[in-house]
Amino acid sequence: MVTGDYYKTLNVNPTATQGQIKQAYRRLVKLFHPDANTEIADHERIISINQAYEVLGDPQRRKSYDREFNQHDRKYTNTQQNYQKKNQRGNDADEHLQKWLNQVYKPVNKILIQILKPLKKEIDYLAADPFDDQLMESFQDYLETCRRLLKKAHNLFSSQPNPSNFAGVAAHLYYCLNQVSDGIEDLELFTLNYDDSYLHTGQELFRIASRLRQEAQAGIDGIL
């Protein structure tokens, strides 16, 4: 079993000849032996030097050591590479997550608020006189803005695949966008025939969309 790097202990290259190994051993023993140099004498170092030379100084033992050392080194290298790959995958996943949050979720969520929040105020304005051309035109302008914003939200949502651990959040957003789309259609039908059932359905669809948006946000908060 490999217990250390004997080449490093003797300060020689793994390709060193037996003669070079012997010379390195003698030099180190002389350097650290207490009889030769009391100032830097190191008993533990002498033991490790002798242990290394016992193996590398014997050609047969050196061959066995080299095989075992190389196998150990390959295992270590493979372990390091696997760790680096795993770590890189983790970093890539984190980067994907942050990119999706910043470039998809946050702008889509902002757009949904811009669509959903003004509805009550817009309906209250229109309720003053639904047959007033100016009030109806203002409400239609709001719906046109909603359609434009919704198209932008759809494009953003489909621009990137969602991270797997945010699949639930993405599903809530998807259904929210669909509810908004259906709600706009019903509100538009109300402006054409003044049938209150379309107005009420449109409001209900927007309420469902608001709940879905809030659930998506709760999912984000739960993960982060």
PDB file of N, CA and C in Angstrom, residues 120-212:
ATOM      1  N   LYS A 120     -59.583  46.335 -11.696  1.00  0.00           N
ATOM      2  CA  LYS A 120     -60.665  46.834 -10.840  1.00  0.00           C
ATOM      3  C   LYS A 120     -60.888  48.335 -11.065  1.00  0.00           C
ATOM      4  N   LYS A 121     -59.783  49.069 -11.137  1.00  0.00           N
ATOM      5  CA  LYS A 121     -59.911  50.512 -11.357  1.00  0.00           C
ATOM      6  C   LYS A 121     -60.532  50.802 -12.718  1.00  0.00           C
ATOM      7  N   GLU A 122     -60.117  50.055 -13.737  1.00  0.00           N
ATOM      8  CA  GLU A 122     -60.644  50.267 -15.085  1.00  0.00           C
ATOM      9  C   GLU A 122     -62.148  49.958 -15.140  1.00  0.00           C
ATOM     10  N   ILE A 123     -62.562  48.914 -14.471  1.00  0.00           N
ATOM     11  CA  ILE A 123     -63.993  48.561 -14.462  1.00  0.00           C
ATOM     12  C   ILE A 123     -64.796  49.587 -13.668  1.00  0.00           C
ATOM     13  N   ASP A 124     -64.221  50.067 -12.578  1.00  0.00           N
ATOM     14  CA  ASP A 124     -64.908  51.103 -11.794  1.00  0.00           C
ATOM     15  C   ASP A 124     -65.125  52.360 -12.627  1.00  0.00           C
ATOM     16  N   TYR A 125     -64.115  52.751 -13.419  1.00  0.00           N
ATOM     17  CA  TYR A 125     -64.272  53.911 -14.299  1.00  0.00           C
ATOM     18  C   TYR A 125     -65.390  53.668 -15.308  1.00  0.00           C
ATOM     19  N   LEU A 126     -65.369  52.484 -15.915  1.00  0.00           N
ATOM     20  CA  LEU A 126     -66.342  52.164 -16.952  1.00  0.00           C
ATOM     21  C   LEU A 126     -67.758  52.058 -16.385  1.00  0.00           C
ATOM     22  N   ALA A 127     -67.863  51.625 -15.126  1.00  0.00           N
ATOM     23  CA  ALA A 127     -69.180  51.431 -14.506  1.00  0.00           C
ATOM     24  C   ALA A 127     -69.958  52.734 -14.384  1.00  0.00           C
ATOM     25  N   ALA A 128     -69.246  53.871 -14.418  1.00  0.00           N
ATOM     26  CA  ALA A 128     -69.943  55.161 -14.324  1.00  0.00           C
ATOM     27  C   ALA A 128     -70.953  55.305 -15.464  1.00  0.00           C
ATOM     28  N   ASP A 129     -70.583  54.799 -16.643  1.00  0.00           N
ATOM     29  CA  ASP A 129     -71.514  54.817 -17.777  1.00  0.00           C
ATOM     30  C   ASP A 129     -70.917  53.937 -18.888  1.00  0.00           C
ATOM     31  N   PRO A 130     -71.255  52.661 -18.898  1.00  0.00           N
ATOM     32  CA  PRO A 130     -70.678  51.744 -19.898  1.00  0.00           C
ATOM     33  C   PRO A 130     -70.963  52.162 -21.332  1.00  0.00           C
ATOM     34  N   PHE A 131     -71.979  52.986 -21.527  1.00  0.00           N
ATOM     35  CA  PHE A 131     -72.339  53.389 -22.887  1.00  0.00           C
ATOM     36  C   PHE A 131     -71.665  54.692 -23.302  1.00  0.00           C
ATOM     37  N   ASP A 132     -70.834  55.226 -22.416  1.00  0.00           N
ATOM     38  CA  ASP A 132     -70.095  56.438 -22.762  1.00  0.00           C
ATOM     39  C   ASP A 132     -68.925  56.050 -23.669  1.00  0.00           C
ATOM     40  N   ASP A 133     -68.880  56.654 -24.846  1.00  0.00           N
ATOM     41  CA  ASP A 133     -67.871  56.273 -25.841  1.00  0.00           C
ATOM     42  C   ASP A 133     -66.443  56.501 -25.332  1.00  0.00           C
ATOM     43  N   GLN A 134     -66.244  57.593 -24.611  1.00  0.00           N
ATOM     44  CA  GLN A 134     -64.905  57.911 -24.140  1.00  0.00           C
ATOM     45  C   GLN A 134     -64.443  56.902 -23.068  1.00  0.00           C
ATOM     46  N   LEU A 135     -65.372  56.564 -22.151  1.00  0.00           N
ATOM     47  CA  LEU A 135     -65.018  55.593 -21.111  1.00  0.00           C
ATOM     48  C   LEU A 135     -64.768  54.206 -21.718  1.00  0.00           C
ATOM     49  N   MET A 136     -65.595  53.836 -22.700  1.00  0.00           N
ATOM     50  CA  MET A 136     -65.415  52.540 -23.341  1.00  0.00           C
ATOM     51  C   MET A 136     -64.106  52.497 -24.129  1.00  0.00           C
ATOM     52  N   GLU A 137     -63.796  53.613 -24.779  1.00  0.00           N
ATOM     53  CA  GLU A 137     -62.541  53.666 -25.535  1.00  0.00           C
ATOM     54  C   GLU A 137     -61.326  53.525 -24.603  1.00  0.00           C
ATOM     55  N   SER A 138     -61.427  54.139 -23.422  1.00  0.00           N
ATOM     56  CA  SER A 138     -60.345  54.031 -22.447  1.00  0.00           C
ATOM     57  C   SER A 138     -60.179  52.576 -21.978  1.00  0.00           C
ATOM     58  N   PHE A 139     -61.324  51.891 -21.780  1.00  0.00           N
ATOM     59  CA  PHE A 139     -61.272  50.493 -21.346  1.00  0.00           C
ATOM     60  C   PHE A 139     -60.690  49.607 -22.452  1.00  0.00           C
ATOM     61  N   GLN A 140     -61.043  49.890 -23.689  1.00  0.00           N
ATOM     62  CA  GLN A 140     -60.505  49.128 -24.813  1.00  0.00           C
ATOM     63  C   GLN A 140     -58.996  49.361 -24.962  1.00  0.00           C
ATOM     64  N   ASP A 141     -58.565  50.583 -24.682  1.00  0.00           N
ATOM     65  CA  ASP A 141     -57.123  50.870 -24.717  1.00  0.00           C
ATOM     66  C   ASP A 141     -56.384  50.026 -23.662  1.00  0.00           C
ATOM     67  N   TYR A 142     -57.019  49.885 -22.499  1.00  0.00           N
ATOM     68  CA  TYR A 142     -56.443  49.047 -21.438  1.00  0.00           C
ATOM     69  C   TYR A 142     -56.323  47.596 -21.913  1.00  0.00           C
ATOM     70  N   LEU A 143     -57.379  47.093 -22.559  1.00  0.00           N
ATOM     71  CA  LEU A 143     -57.345  45.716 -23.056  1.00  0.00           C
ATOM     72  C   LEU A 143     -56.285  45.542 -24.136  1.00  0.00           C
ATOM     73  N   GLU A 144     -56.125  46.545 -24.974  1.00  0.00           N
ATOM     74  CA  GLU A 144     -55.097  46.473 -26.018  1.00  0.00           C
ATOM     75  C   GLU A 144     -53.702  46.435 -25.391  1.00  0.00           C
ATOM     76  N   THR A 145     -53.515  47.232 -24.341  1.00  0.00           N
ATOM     77  CA  THR A 145     -52.235  47.202 -23.617  1.00  0.00           C
ATOM     78  C   THR A 145     -52.012  45.828 -22.987  1.00  0.00           C
ATOM     79  N   CYS A 146     -53.078  45.244 -22.452  1.00  0.00           N
ATOM     80  CA  CYS A 146     -52.984  43.901 -21.861  1.00  0.00           C
ATOM     81  C   CYS A 146     -52.555  42.872 -22.897  1.00  0.00           C
ATOM     82  N   ARG A 147     -53.134  42.954 -24.095  1.00  0.00           N
ATOM     83  CA  ARG A 147     -52.774  42.001 -25.147  1.00  0.00           C
ATOM     84  C   ARG A 147     -51.303  42.145 -25.540  1.00  0.00           C
ATOM     85  N   ARG A 148     -50.865  43.389 -25.635  1.00  0.00           N
ATOM     86  CA  ARG A 148     -49.465  43.636 -26.013  1.00  0.00           C
ATOM     87  C   ARG A 148     -48.517  43.103 -24.936  1.00  0.00           C
ATOM     88  N   LEU A 149     -48.845  43.376 -23.672  1.00  0.00           N
ATOM     89  CA  LEU A 149     -48.007  42.898 -22.571  1.00  0.00           C
ATOM     90  C   LEU A 149     -48.032  41.371 -22.472  1.00  0.00           C
ATOM     91  N   LEU A 150     -49.214  40.797 -22.714  1.00  0.00           N
ATOM     92  CA  LEU A 150     -49.328  39.344 -22.632  1.00  0.00           C
ATOM     93  C   LEU A 150     -48.473  38.661 -23.694  1.00  0.00           C
ATOM     94  N   LYS A 151     -48.449  39.203 -24.887  1.00  0.00           N
ATOM     95  CA  LYS A 151     -47.618  38.647 -25.951  1.00  0.00           C
ATOM     96  C   LYS A 151     -46.150  38.689 -25.552  1.00  0.00           C
ATOM     97  N   LYS A 152     -45.737  39.787 -24.948  1.00  0.00           N
ATOM     98  CA  LYS A 152     -44.359  39.912 -24.484  1.00  0.00           C
ATOM     99  C   LYS A 152     -44.058  38.876 -23.407  1.00  0.00           C
ATOM    100  N   ALA A 153     -45.022  38.675 -22.502  1.00  0.00           N
ATOM    101  CA  ALA A 153     -44.843  37.697 -21.424  1.00  0.00           C
ATOM    102  C   ALA A 153     -44.712  36.284 -21.989  1.00  0.00           C
ATOM    103  N   HIS A 154     -45.552  35.955 -22.973  1.00  0.00           N
ATOM    104  CA  HIS A 154     -45.479  34.635 -23.597  1.00  0.00           C
ATOM    105  C   HIS A 154     -44.110  34.415 -24.251  1.00  0.00           C
ATOM    106  N   ASN A 155     -43.607  35.432 -24.932  1.00  0.00           N
ATOM    107  CA  ASN A 155     -42.303  35.317 -25.589  1.00  0.00           C
ATOM    108  C   ASN A 155     -41.188  35.105 -24.571  1.00  0.00           C
ATOM    109  N   LEU A 156     -41.262  35.827 -23.472  1.00  0.00           N
ATOM    110  CA  LEU A 156     -40.254  35.667 -22.420  1.00  0.00           C
ATOM    111  C   LEU A 156     -40.335  34.279 -21.797  1.00  0.00           C
ATOM    112  N   PHE A 157     -41.545  33.829 -21.541  1.00  0.00           N
ATOM    113  CA  PHE A 157     -41.738  32.534 -20.885  1.00  0.00           C
ATOM    114  C   PHE A 157     -41.180  31.384 -21.723  1.00  0.00           C
ATOM    115  N   SER A 158     -41.334  31.481 -23.035  1.00  0.00           N
ATOM    116  CA  SER A 158     -40.872  30.406 -23.921  1.00  0.00           C
ATOM    117  C   SER A 158     -39.434  30.595 -24.393  1.00  0.00           C
ATOM    118  N   SER A 159     -38.762  31.642 -23.928  1.00  0.00           N
ATOM    119  CA  SER A 159     -37.403  31.933 -24.407  1.00  0.00           C
ATOM    120  C   SER A 159     -36.354  31.012 -23.817  1.00  0.00           C
ATOM    121  N   GLN A 160     -36.635  30.406 -22.650  1.00  0.00           N
ATOM    122  CA  GLN A 160     -35.660  29.537 -21.990  1.00  0.00           C
ATOM    123  C   GLN A 160     -36.378  28.363 -21.332  1.00  0.00           C
ATOM    124  N   PRO A 161     -35.718  27.190 -21.297  1.00  0.00           N
ATOM    125  CA  PRO A 161     -36.303  26.076 -20.539  1.00  0.00           C
ATOM    126  C   PRO A 161     -36.237  26.383 -19.047  1.00  0.00           C
ATOM    127  N   ASN A 162     -37.275  26.006 -18.332  1.00  0.00           N
ATOM    128  CA  ASN A 162     -37.269  26.300 -16.899  1.00  0.00           C
ATOM    129  C   ASN A 162     -36.417  25.280 -16.150  1.00  0.00           C
ATOM    130  N   PRO A 163     -35.730  25.681 -15.066  1.00  0.00           N
ATOM    131  CA  PRO A 163     -34.967  24.733 -14.243  1.00  0.00           C
ATOM    132  C   PRO A 163     -35.893  23.664 -13.680  1.00  0.00           C
ATOM    133  N   SER A 164     -35.392  22.439 -13.582  1.00  0.00           N
ATOM    134  CA  SER A 164     -36.236  21.314 -13.156  1.00  0.00           C
ATOM    135  C   SER A 164     -36.835  21.524 -11.765  1.00  0.00           C
ATOM    136  N   ASN A 165     -36.043  22.136 -10.853  1.00  0.00           N
ATOM    137  CA  ASN A 165     -36.574  22.332  -9.500  1.00  0.00           C
ATOM    138  C   ASN A 165     -37.571  23.488  -9.430  1.00  0.00           C
ATOM    139  N   PHE A 166     -37.772  24.201 -10.533  1.00  0.00           N
ATOM    140  CA  PHE A 166     -38.766  25.264 -10.603  1.00  0.00           C
ATOM    141  C   PHE A 166     -39.924  24.872 -11.515  1.00  0.00           C
ATOM    142  N   ALA A 167     -40.079  23.565 -11.764  1.00  0.00           N
ATOM    143  CA  ALA A 167     -41.124  23.109 -12.684  1.00  0.00           C
ATOM    144  C   ALA A 167     -42.513  23.519 -12.188  1.00  0.00           C
ATOM    145  N   GLY A 168     -42.725  23.426 -10.877  1.00  0.00           N
ATOM    146  CA  GLY A 168     -44.022  23.814 -10.320  1.00  0.00           C
ATOM    147  C   GLY A 168     -44.302  25.289 -10.491  1.00  0.00           C
ATOM    148  N   VAL A 169     -43.285  26.108 -10.287  1.00  0.00           N
ATOM    149  CA  VAL A 169     -43.423  27.557 -10.469  1.00  0.00           C
ATOM    150  C   VAL A 169     -43.755  27.869 -11.922  1.00  0.00           C
ATOM    151  N   ALA A 170     -43.029  27.225 -12.830  1.00  0.00           N
ATOM    152  CA  ALA A 170     -43.255  27.455 -14.256  1.00  0.00           C
ATOM    153  C   ALA A 170     -44.668  27.037 -14.662  1.00  0.00           C
ATOM    154  N   ALA A 171     -45.155  25.945 -14.074  1.00  0.00           N
ATOM    155  CA  ALA A 171     -46.516  25.490 -14.391  1.00  0.00           C
ATOM    156  C   ALA A 171     -47.547  26.522 -13.952  1.00  0.00           C
ATOM    157  N   HIS A 172     -47.360  27.090 -12.758  1.00  0.00           N
ATOM    158  CA  HIS A 172     -48.281  28.133 -12.285  1.00  0.00           C
ATOM    159  C   HIS A 172     -48.263  29.344 -13.217  1.00  0.00           C
ATOM    160  N   LEU A 173     -47.072  29.716 -13.672  1.00  0.00           N
ATOM    161  CA  LEU A 173     -46.972  30.847 -14.600  1.00  0.00           C
ATOM    162  C   LEU A 173     -47.692  30.540 -15.908  1.00  0.00           C
ATOM    163  N   TYR A 174     -47.484  29.333 -16.407  1.00  0.00           N
ATOM    164  CA  TYR A 174     -48.098  28.924 -17.673  1.00  0.00           C
ATOM    165  C   TYR A 174     -49.628  29.014 -17.590  1.00  0.00           C
ATOM    166  N   TYR A 175     -50.198  28.449 -16.535  1.00  0.00           N
ATOM    167  CA  TYR A 175     -51.655  28.481 -16.378  1.00  0.00           C
ATOM    168  C   TYR A 175     -52.147  29.899 -16.110  1.00  0.00           C
ATOM    169  N   CYS A 176     -51.346  30.664 -15.424  1.00  0.00           N
ATOM    170  CA  CYS A 176     -51.699  32.064 -15.166  1.00  0.00           C
ATOM    171  C   CYS A 176     -51.816  32.836 -16.478  1.00  0.00           C
ATOM    172  N   LEU A 177     -50.835  32.653 -17.354  1.00  0.00           N
ATOM    173  CA  LEU A 177     -50.851  33.334 -18.652  1.00  0.00           C
ATOM    174  C   LEU A 177     -52.073  32.908 -19.468  1.00  0.00           C
ATOM    175  N   ASN A 178     -52.435  31.630 -19.398  1.00  0.00           N
ATOM    176  CA  ASN A 178     -53.616  31.157 -20.128  1.00  0.00           C
ATOM    177  C   ASN A 178     -54.903  31.776 -19.590  1.00  0.00           C
ATOM    178  N   GLN A 179     -55.002  31.890 -18.265  1.00  0.00           N
ATOM    179  CA  GLN A 179     -56.185  32.499 -17.662  1.00  0.00           C
ATOM    180  C   GLN A 179     -56.297  33.972 -18.055  1.00  0.00           C
ATOM    181  N   VAL A 180     -55.172  34.645 -18.081  1.00  0.00           N
ATOM    182  CA  VAL A 180     -55.169  36.062 -18.497  1.00  0.00           C
ATOM    183  C   VAL A 180     -55.641  36.188 -19.938  1.00  0.00           C
ATOM    184  N   SER A 181     -55.121  35.294 -20.800  1.00  0.00           N
ATOM    185  CA  SER A 181     -55.509  35.332 -22.214  1.00  0.00           C
ATOM    186  C   SER A 181     -57.015  35.140 -22.380  1.00  0.00           C
ATOM    187  N   ASP A 182     -57.559  34.144 -21.676  1.00  0.00           N
ATOM    188  CA  ASP A 182     -59.006  33.896 -21.763  1.00  0.00           C
ATOM    189  C   ASP A 182     -59.799  35.058 -21.166  1.00  0.00           C
ATOM    190  N   GLY A 183     -59.278  35.629 -20.099  1.00  0.00           N
ATOM    191  CA  GLY A 183     -59.958  36.752 -19.464  1.00  0.00           C
ATOM    192  C   GLY A 183     -60.041  37.955 -20.379  1.00  0.00           C
ATOM    193  N   ILE A 184     -58.948  38.232 -21.077  1.00  0.00           N
ATOM    194  CA  ILE A 184     -58.950  39.370 -22.012  1.00  0.00           C
ATOM    195  C   ILE A 184     -59.984  39.156 -23.111  1.00  0.00           C
ATOM    196  N   GLU A 185     -60.094  37.916 -23.602  1.00  0.00           N
ATOM    197  CA  GLU A 185     -61.066  37.620 -24.654  1.00  0.00           C
ATOM    198  C   GLU A 185     -62.500  37.882 -24.176  1.00  0.00           C
ATOM    199  N   ASP A 186     -62.808  37.473 -22.941  1.00  0.00           N
ATOM    200  CA  ASP A 186     -64.161  37.692 -22.421  1.00  0.00           C
ATOM    201  C   ASP A 186     -64.437  39.173 -22.191  1.00  0.00           C
ATOM    202  N   LEU A 187     -63.450  39.881 -21.695  1.00  0.00           N
ATOM    203  CA  LEU A 187     -63.631  41.326 -21.483  1.00  0.00           C
ATOM    204  C   LEU A 187     -63.813  42.042 -22.815  1.00  0.00           C
ATOM    205  N   GLU A 188     -63.111  41.555 -23.830  1.00  0.00           N
ATOM    206  CA  GLU A 188     -63.266  42.134 -25.165  1.00  0.00           C
ATOM    207  C   GLU A 188     -64.678  41.879 -25.702  1.00  0.00           C
ATOM    208  N   LEU A 189     -65.227  40.697 -25.443  1.00  0.00           N
ATOM    209  CA  LEU A 189     -66.591  40.388 -25.880  1.00  0.00           C
ATOM    210  C   LEU A 189     -67.614  41.304 -25.196  1.00  0.00           C
ATOM    211  N   PHE A 190     -67.323  41.651 -23.945  1.00  0.00           N
ATOM    212  CA  PHE A 190     -68.225  42.565 -23.245  1.00  0.00           C
ATOM    213  C   PHE A 190     -68.269  43.918 -23.937  1.00  0.00           C
ATOM    214  N   THR A 191     -67.110  44.381 -24.423  1.00  0.00           N
ATOM    215  CA  THR A 191     -67.073  45.702 -25.078  1.00  0.00           C
ATOM    216  C   THR A 191     -67.836  45.684 -26.400  1.00  0.00           C
ATOM    217  N   LEU A 192     -68.097  44.492 -26.950  1.00  0.00           N
ATOM    218  CA  LEU A 192     -68.777  44.390 -28.240  1.00  0.00           C
ATOM    219  C   LEU A 192     -70.287  44.271 -28.102  1.00  0.00           C
ATOM    220  N   ASN A 193     -70.734  43.607 -27.004  1.00  0.00           N
ATOM    221  CA  ASN A 193     -72.190  43.382 -26.902  1.00  0.00           C
ATOM    222  C   ASN A 193     -72.788  43.793 -25.559  1.00  0.00           C
ATOM    223  N   TYR A 194     -71.966  44.313 -24.645  1.00  0.00           N
ATOM    224  CA  TYR A 194     -72.427  44.803 -23.338  1.00  0.00           C
ATOM    225  C   TYR A 194     -73.118  43.711 -22.509  1.00  0.00           C
ATOM    226  N   ASP A 195     -72.756  42.464 -22.755  1.00  0.00           N
ATOM    227  CA  ASP A 195     -73.329  41.355 -21.979  1.00  0.00           C
ATOM    228  C   ASP A 195     -72.514  41.213 -20.688  1.00  0.00           C
ATOM    229  N   ASP A 196     -73.179  41.479 -19.550  1.00  0.00           N
ATOM    230  CA  ASP A 196     -72.461  41.484 -18.263  1.00  0.00           C
ATOM    231  C   ASP A 196     -71.844  40.123 -17.915  1.00  0.00           C
ATOM    232  N   SER A 197     -72.380  39.054 -18.498  1.00  0.00           N
ATOM    233  CA  SER A 197     -71.828  37.731 -18.176  1.00  0.00           C
ATOM    234  C   SER A 197     -70.370  37.632 -18.618  1.00  0.00           C
ATOM    235  N   TYR A 198     -70.042  38.283 -19.738  1.00  0.00           N
ATOM    236  CA  TYR A 198     -68.655  38.277 -20.203  1.00  0.00           C
ATOM    237  C   TYR A 198     -67.769  39.092 -19.271  1.00  0.00           C
ATOM    238  N   LEU A 199     -68.312  40.183 -18.774  1.00  0.00           N
ATOM    239  CA  LEU A 199     -67.557  41.019 -17.842  1.00  0.00           C
ATOM    240  C   LEU A 199     -67.255  40.246 -16.561  1.00  0.00           C
ATOM    241  N   HIS A 200     -68.257  39.571 -16.019  1.00  0.00           N
ATOM    242  CA  HIS A 200     -68.071  38.814 -14.782  1.00  0.00           C
ATOM    243  C   HIS A 200     -67.110  37.632 -14.983  1.00  0.00           C
ATOM    244  N   THR A 201     -67.220  36.975 -16.133  1.00  0.00           N
ATOM    245  CA  THR A 201     -66.320  35.851 -16.422  1.00  0.00           C
ATOM    246  C   THR A 201     -64.880  36.341 -16.560  1.00  0.00           C
ATOM    247  N   GLY A 202     -64.736  37.467 -17.242  1.00  0.00           N
ATOM    248  CA  GLY A 202     -63.401  38.035 -17.399  1.00  0.00           C
ATOM    249  C   GLY A 202     -62.788  38.383 -16.049  1.00  0.00           C
ATOM    250  N   GLN A 203     -63.567  38.985 -15.164  1.00  0.00           N
ATOM    251  CA  GLN A 203     -63.075  39.309 -13.824  1.00  0.00           C
ATOM    252  C   GLN A 203     -62.678  38.049 -13.058  1.00  0.00           C
ATOM    253  N   GLU A 204     -63.499  37.005 -13.162  1.00  0.00           N
ATOM    254  CA  GLU A 204     -63.214  35.755 -12.450  1.00  0.00           C
ATOM    255  C   GLU A 204     -61.920  35.110 -12.969  1.00  0.00           C
ATOM    256  N   LEU A 205     -61.733  35.144 -14.273  1.00  0.00           N
ATOM    257  CA  LEU A 205     -60.513  34.585 -14.862  1.00  0.00           C
ATOM    258  C   LEU A 205     -59.282  35.370 -14.399  1.00  0.00           C
ATOM    259  N   PHE A 206     -59.406  36.658 -14.281  1.00  0.00           N
ATOM    260  CA  PHE A 206     -58.296  37.481 -13.784  1.00  0.00           C
ATOM    261  C   PHE A 206     -58.025  37.168 -12.308  1.00  0.00           C
ATOM    262  N   ARG A 207     -59.085  36.899 -11.536  1.00  0.00           N
ATOM    263  CA  ARG A 207     -58.887  36.533 -10.121  1.00  0.00           C
ATOM    264  C   ARG A 207     -58.145  35.202 -10.005  1.00  0.00           C
ATOM    265  N   ILE A 208     -58.505  34.267 -10.861  1.00  0.00           N
ATOM    266  CA  ILE A 208     -57.801  32.980 -10.867  1.00  0.00           C
ATOM    267  C   ILE A 208     -56.343  33.183 -11.259  1.00  0.00           C
ATOM    268  N   ALA A 209     -56.119  34.034 -12.237  1.00  0.00           N
ATOM    269  CA  ALA A 209     -54.752  34.323 -12.681  1.00  0.00           C
ATOM    270  C   ALA A 209     -53.941  34.955 -11.544  1.00  0.00           C
ATOM    271  N   SER A 210     -54.570  35.844 -10.785  1.00  0.00           N
ATOM    272  CA  SER A 210     -53.880  36.491  -9.661  1.00  0.00           C
ATOM    273  C   SER A 210     -53.468  35.463  -8.616  1.00  0.00           C
ATOM    274  N   ARG A 211     -54.362  34.512  -8.364  1.00  0.00           N
ATOM    275  CA  ARG A 211     -54.047  33.466  -7.380  1.00  0.00           C
ATOM    276  C   ARG A 211     -52.884  32.599  -7.872  1.00  0.00           C
ATOM    277  N   LEU A 212     -52.902  32.260  -9.141  1.00  0.00           N
ATOM    278  CA  LEU A 212     -51.827  31.454  -9.708  1.00  0.00           C
ATOM    279  C   LEU A 212     -50.489  32.195  -9.656  1.00  0.00           C
TER     280      LEU A 212
END
